[in-house]
Amino acid sequence: MGIKEDLDFVNNCQKEMVLLNKVSALLDWDQQTHMPSKGIQSRAEKIALLEGMAHEKALSEELFLVVSKLRNENLEGDSKIMIEKLYHDLLKARKIPKSFVEELARVSAVANSAWKEARDKNDFIIFSHHLKNIIELKRKESEMYGFSGHPYNCLLDDFEEGMTEEKLKVQFDKLKKGLVEILHKIENSENYKNQNLILTKKDFPKEMQMELAKDVVRRIGLEEEFSRIDFAEHPFMTGIGIGDVRITTNIREDPLFCFGSCIHEAGHALYELGMPEEHFYNLLGNEPSLGIHESQSRFWENMVGMSKEFWEFYYPKFDEKYNLGDFEQWYKEVNFVTPGKIRIESDELHYCLHIILRFEIELGLIDGSINVDDLPSIWNMKMKELFGVVPENDKEGVLQDVHWSCGYIGYFPTYALGTIYSAQLFEKLVKEIPDIKEDIRKGDFKRIGKWLYEKIHKQGRKFLAEDLINNVCGEGLNVEVYLNYLNKKYGEIYGF
């Protein structure tokens, strides 16, 4: 075959894998939103079959030989980048047998159902043996990949290519130190000691919460004909196909949870819709890392959705529904700092401490220094150490997150990386468009959406995460930018 025929063959193979993975994603979305609970065993078999079929295509000897051949051709532009990245992916895939992929998919689907039951009954034991199975499989996966340094590294690489446990520890140590310093300033301030909360004194009907959440995601650019919003135990976003993204939320006592989670997931959805459509059926139509994906959700959720300019625009809509009173008090409450027990309900200062806690636990689970049976007590001990509070039960402790039930060991650090990246991106946006905060104040988000599309979305997976950030911001990961943002913002709110 000639070069064109070889590229056509490679692209057809990738298209088949993408379609299989998207059908699997659709089944997973349905499992978490609409599927009857008794359907889990059958659903696990279906997902295992699809993921096994997709992996089998990645193991194709013909595909590997054609990709290897194309690496030696004089390819240019996107084709050259795509072939190099596909070669990297195939080398990893060839280390994992199809039977293992099917087993992990099956075990994870059942574990996710057990996690939901354990949360409902507030009993970690219901989930614990399923988690043991997942941890055992992830350790095996690490051994099959082969690893340099910590066995966690190859699992982390699946979510954040090129990142290692050693690099993360350096960055997280700086982040943790900076966050603790800012928290001490806040906790010693008079404004912190005299906080007066509005939310605890108001009733927020479910219908009103959803009405406002749907309104805000449309305003930031997520159009109804491309998306839908459903309820799930844990909010998430799934890209199903071209022009088809699904986000989920949940209703809790705090109305800002539904509102904020919808903005967060809409940020993910906008990224999915903005990726290069011409590459939808090959790997260049993906994100370079989940840290970059999380940067888009955290950008909209925090940099925009928790800013004073945003609430100067949006507060009247909340006030009309809930009769809230003083704007300045409301803005302080939106950014209220308290050592909460739940990650996805947490403020900006404590959020990354939640991630560091999970990162430390995952390292122990994978290297064997932490046993699954001891997780509730270890979790509570670390919460006391980092936050000064202890969860009252498993649901608000070790069972609060869905990720481990899905086999996503190594995902959590990407939330912190994405949070840092989002601050760097916002800083660069303001430098390039100095009056952009006026747009936010007016409720006009078009220039922000266009800027993110040009700088991040349409780049797909052409660059590694840190290279992409360096291309946009002029530097790679920089914890100090995020800490400076927090210092300035919360210094103004709490008067330090």
GROMACS .gro file of C-alpha atoms in nm, residues 100-318:
model
  219
  100PHE     CA    1  -0.751  -0.821   3.128
  101VAL     CA    2  -0.934  -0.523   2.973
  102GLU     CA    3  -1.259  -0.721   2.972
  103GLU     CA    4  -1.213  -0.830   3.333
  104LEU     CA    5  -1.138  -0.474   3.451
  105ALA     CA    6  -1.443  -0.341   3.266
  106ARG     CA    7  -1.666  -0.610   3.415
  107VAL     CA    8  -1.533  -0.567   3.769
  108SER     CA    9  -1.559  -0.187   3.750
  109ALA     CA   10  -1.918  -0.188   3.625
  110VAL     CA   11  -2.026  -0.412   3.915
  111ALA     CA   12  -1.814  -0.213   4.161
  112ASN     CA   13  -1.984   0.109   4.057
  113SER     CA   14  -2.323  -0.040   4.138
  114ALA     CA   15  -2.190  -0.164   4.474
  115TRP     CA   16  -2.053   0.182   4.548
  116LYS     CA   17  -2.399   0.333   4.497
  117GLU     CA   18  -2.553   0.076   4.732
  118ALA     CA   19  -2.279   0.135   4.990
  119ARG     CA   20  -2.345   0.511   4.977
  120ASP     CA   21  -2.720   0.460   5.009
  121LYS     CA   22  -2.670   0.234   5.312
  122ASN     CA   23  -2.371   0.429   5.443
  123ASP     CA   24  -2.165   0.111   5.474
  124PHE     CA   25  -1.814   0.085   5.329
  125ILE     CA   26  -1.806  -0.293   5.376
  126ILE     CA   27  -2.058  -0.336   5.091
  127PHE     CA   28  -1.805  -0.178   4.855
  128SER     CA   29  -1.475  -0.284   5.010
  129HIS     CA   30  -1.429  -0.626   4.847
  130HIS     CA   31  -1.510  -0.474   4.506
  131LEU     CA   32  -1.247  -0.207   4.566
  132LYS     CA   33  -0.996  -0.479   4.665
  133ASN     CA   34  -1.056  -0.642   4.326
  134ILE     CA   35  -0.999  -0.313   4.147
  135ILE     CA   36  -0.679  -0.234   4.337
  136GLU     CA   37  -0.545  -0.583   4.268
  137LEU     CA   38  -0.617  -0.540   3.897
  138LYS     CA   39  -0.457  -0.195   3.886
  139ARG     CA   40  -0.143  -0.332   4.052
  140LYS     CA   41  -0.131  -0.605   3.787
  141GLU     CA   42  -0.181  -0.343   3.519
  142SER     CA   43   0.112  -0.145   3.656
  143GLU     CA   44   0.330  -0.456   3.648
  144MET     CA   45   0.228  -0.535   3.290
  145TYR     CA   46   0.305  -0.182   3.174
  146GLY     CA   47   0.639  -0.183   3.351
  147PHE     CA   48   0.729   0.131   3.539
  148SER     CA   49   1.016   0.353   3.637
  149GLY     CA   50   1.009   0.474   3.997
  150HIS     CA   51   0.676   0.431   4.175
  151PRO     CA   52   0.425   0.174   4.037
  152TYR     CA   53   0.167   0.457   4.041
  153ASN     CA   54   0.350   0.633   3.757
  154CYS     CA   55   0.212   0.429   3.469
  155LEU     CA   56  -0.144   0.461   3.603
  156LEU     CA   57  -0.101   0.837   3.636
  157ASP     CA   58   0.036   0.847   3.280
  158ASP     CA   59  -0.300   0.718   3.151
  159PHE     CA   60  -0.461   1.042   3.271
  160GLU     CA   61  -0.172   1.290   3.259
  161GLU     CA   62   0.085   1.178   3.003
  162GLY     CA   63   0.440   1.251   3.113
  163MET     CA   64   0.351   1.325   3.476
  164THR     CA   65   0.508   1.118   3.756
  165GLU     CA   66   0.460   1.070   4.128
  166GLU     CA   67   0.799   1.234   4.186
  167LYS     CA   68   0.705   1.549   3.990
  168LEU     CA   69   0.365   1.567   4.157
  169LYS     CA   70   0.512   1.547   4.506
  170VAL     CA   71   0.731   1.851   4.437
  171GLN     CA   72   0.438   2.054   4.302
  172PHE     CA   73   0.192   1.936   4.567
  173ASP     CA   74   0.435   2.016   4.848
  174LYS     CA   75   0.455   2.377   4.721
  175LEU     CA   76   0.079   2.388   4.676
  176LYS     CA   77   0.004   2.248   5.021
  177LYS     CA   78   0.245   2.489   5.192
  178GLY     CA   79   0.096   2.788   5.010
  179LEU     CA   80  -0.264   2.688   5.080
  180VAL     CA   81  -0.199   2.636   5.450
  181GLU     CA   82  -0.036   2.981   5.472
  182ILE     CA   83  -0.336   3.150   5.309
  183LEU     CA   84  -0.578   2.955   5.528
  184HIS     CA   85  -0.397   3.075   5.839
  185LYS     CA   86  -0.437   3.436   5.721
  186ILE     CA   87  -0.808   3.381   5.659
  187GLU     CA   88  -0.873   3.204   5.990
  188ASN     CA   89  -0.700   3.483   6.184
  189SER     CA   90  -0.899   3.759   6.012
  190GLU     CA   91  -1.189   3.943   6.178
  191ASN     CA   92  -1.406   3.887   5.869
  192TYR     CA   93  -1.367   3.510   5.910
  193LYS     CA   94  -1.460   3.520   6.277
  194ASN     CA   95  -1.771   3.730   6.208
  195GLN     CA   96  -1.914   3.549   5.902
  196ASN     CA   97  -2.293   3.559   5.877
  197LEU     CA   98  -2.443   3.294   5.649
  198ILE     CA   99  -2.753   3.347   5.434
  199LEU     CA  100  -2.783   3.001   5.280
  200THR     CA  101  -2.862   2.821   5.605
  201LYS     CA  102  -3.167   3.042   5.653
  202LYS     CA  103  -3.332   2.996   5.313
  203ASP     CA  104  -3.535   2.730   5.134
  204PHE     CA  105  -3.418   2.642   4.782
  205PRO     CA  106  -3.674   2.426   4.595
  206LYS     CA  107  -3.533   2.172   4.351
  207GLU     CA  108  -3.722   2.321   4.056
  208MET     CA  109  -3.573   2.667   4.112
  209GLN     CA  110  -3.222   2.523   4.147
  210MET     CA  111  -3.252   2.341   3.815
  211GLU     CA  112  -3.406   2.642   3.641
  212LEU     CA  113  -3.108   2.860   3.733
  213ALA     CA  114  -2.852   2.588   3.659
  214LYS     CA  115  -2.997   2.530   3.312
  215ASP     CA  116  -3.005   2.902   3.249
  216VAL     CA  117  -2.639   2.957   3.333
  217VAL     CA  118  -2.504   2.671   3.121
  218ARG     CA  119  -2.693   2.809   2.820
  219ARG     CA  120  -2.554   3.155   2.888
  220ILE     CA  121  -2.193   3.036   2.884
  221GLY     CA  122  -2.251   2.869   2.548
  222LEU     CA  123  -2.372   2.510   2.597
  223GLU     CA  124  -2.667   2.498   2.360
  224GLU     CA  125  -2.963   2.270   2.421
  225GLU     CA  126  -2.954   2.099   2.080
  226PHE     CA  127  -2.605   1.966   2.156
  227SER     CA  128  -2.654   1.860   2.517
  228ARG     CA  129  -2.878   1.735   2.794
  229ILE     CA  130  -2.878   1.756   3.173
  230ASP     CA  131  -2.977   1.463   3.393
  231PHE     CA  132  -2.943   1.359   3.755
  232ALA     CA  133  -2.678   1.121   3.888
  233GLU     CA  134  -2.537   1.027   4.228
  234HIS     CA  135  -2.211   1.202   4.134
  235PRO     CA  136  -2.205   1.480   3.868
  236PHE     CA  137  -2.013   1.397   3.550
  237MET     CA  138  -1.990   1.474   3.178
  238THR     CA  139  -1.978   1.225   2.892
  239GLY     CA  140  -1.908   1.298   2.526
  240ILE     CA  141  -2.113   1.054   2.319
  241GLY     CA  142  -2.053   1.177   1.966
  242ILE     CA  143  -2.031   1.477   1.737
  243GLY     CA  144  -2.288   1.724   1.868
  244ASP     CA  145  -2.384   1.503   2.163
  245VAL     CA  146  -2.260   1.573   2.515
  246ARG     CA  147  -2.435   1.472   2.839
  247ILE     CA  148  -2.389   1.637   3.176
  248THR     CA  149  -2.536   1.539   3.510
  249THR     CA  150  -2.592   1.711   3.842
  250ASN     CA  151  -2.747   1.650   4.180
  251ILE     CA  152  -2.961   1.853   4.419
  252ARG     CA  153  -2.826   1.921   4.766
  253GLU     CA  154  -2.919   2.158   5.045
  254ASP     CA  155  -2.675   2.422   4.922
  255PRO     CA  156  -2.818   2.565   4.594
  256LEU     CA  157  -2.468   2.659   4.483
  257PHE     CA  158  -2.381   2.289   4.455
  258CYS     CA  159  -2.622   2.225   4.167
  259PHE     CA  160  -2.537   2.561   4.011
  260GLY     CA  161  -2.160   2.515   4.041
  261SER     CA  162  -2.156   2.151   3.934
  262CYS     CA  163  -2.352   2.238   3.619
  263ILE     CA  164  -2.107   2.516   3.530
  264HIS     CA  165  -1.818   2.275   3.596
  265GLU     CA  166  -1.960   1.997   3.379
  266ALA     CA  167  -2.063   2.248   3.111
  267GLY     CA  168  -1.698   2.353   3.093
  268HIS     CA  169  -1.609   1.992   3.015
  269ALA     CA  170  -1.890   1.973   2.760
  270LEU     CA  171  -1.785   2.292   2.580
  271TYR     CA  172  -1.434   2.149   2.550
  272GLU     CA  173  -1.569   1.826   2.400
  273LEU     CA  174  -1.778   2.020   2.148
  274GLY     CA  175  -1.487   2.249   2.063
  275MET     CA  176  -1.234   1.979   1.976
  276PRO     CA  177  -1.144   1.952   1.607
  277GLU     CA  178  -1.433   1.775   1.437
  278GLU     CA  179  -1.210   1.662   1.149
  279HIS     CA  180  -1.018   1.455   1.403
  280PHE     CA  181  -1.317   1.318   1.593
  281TYR     CA  182  -1.243   0.964   1.476
  282ASN     CA  183  -0.871   0.972   1.553
  283LEU     CA  184  -0.670   1.047   1.863
  284LEU     CA  185  -0.599   1.411   1.771
  285GLY     CA  186  -0.965   1.475   1.850
  286ASN     CA  187  -0.896   1.404   2.219
  287GLU     CA  188  -0.760   1.613   2.504
  288PRO     CA  189  -0.384   1.594   2.575
  289SER     CA  190  -0.460   1.507   2.936
  290LEU     CA  191  -0.737   1.512   3.191
  291GLY     CA  192  -0.554   1.796   3.364
  292ILE     CA  193  -0.627   2.008   3.056
  293HIS     CA  194  -0.987   1.882   3.051
  294GLU     CA  195  -1.024   1.977   3.417
  295SER     CA  196  -0.870   2.318   3.346
  296GLN     CA  197  -1.168   2.394   3.126
  297SER     CA  198  -1.426   2.293   3.386
  298ARG     CA  199  -1.241   2.466   3.671
  299PHE     CA  200  -1.196   2.777   3.455
  300TRP     CA  201  -1.570   2.822   3.413
  301GLU     CA  202  -1.659   2.706   3.764
  302ASN     CA  203  -1.403   2.915   3.956
  303MET     CA  204  -1.233   3.179   3.744
  304VAL     CA  205  -1.567   3.291   3.599
  305GLY     CA  206  -1.846   3.143   3.812
  306MET     CA  207  -1.707   3.246   4.151
  307SER     CA  208  -1.580   3.587   4.044
  308LYS     CA  209  -1.726   3.911   4.172
  309GLU     CA  210  -1.791   4.028   3.816
  310PHE     CA  211  -1.999   3.719   3.742
  311TRP     CA  212  -2.215   3.767   4.050
  312GLU     CA  213  -2.262   4.137   3.978
  313PHE     CA  214  -2.432   4.010   3.664
  314TYR     CA  215  -2.606   3.700   3.796
  315TYR     CA  216  -2.697   3.792   4.154
  316PRO     CA  217  -3.024   3.968   4.058
  317LYS     CA  218  -3.154   3.640   3.914
  318PHE     CA  219  -3.081   3.455   4.240
   0.00000   0.00000   0.00000
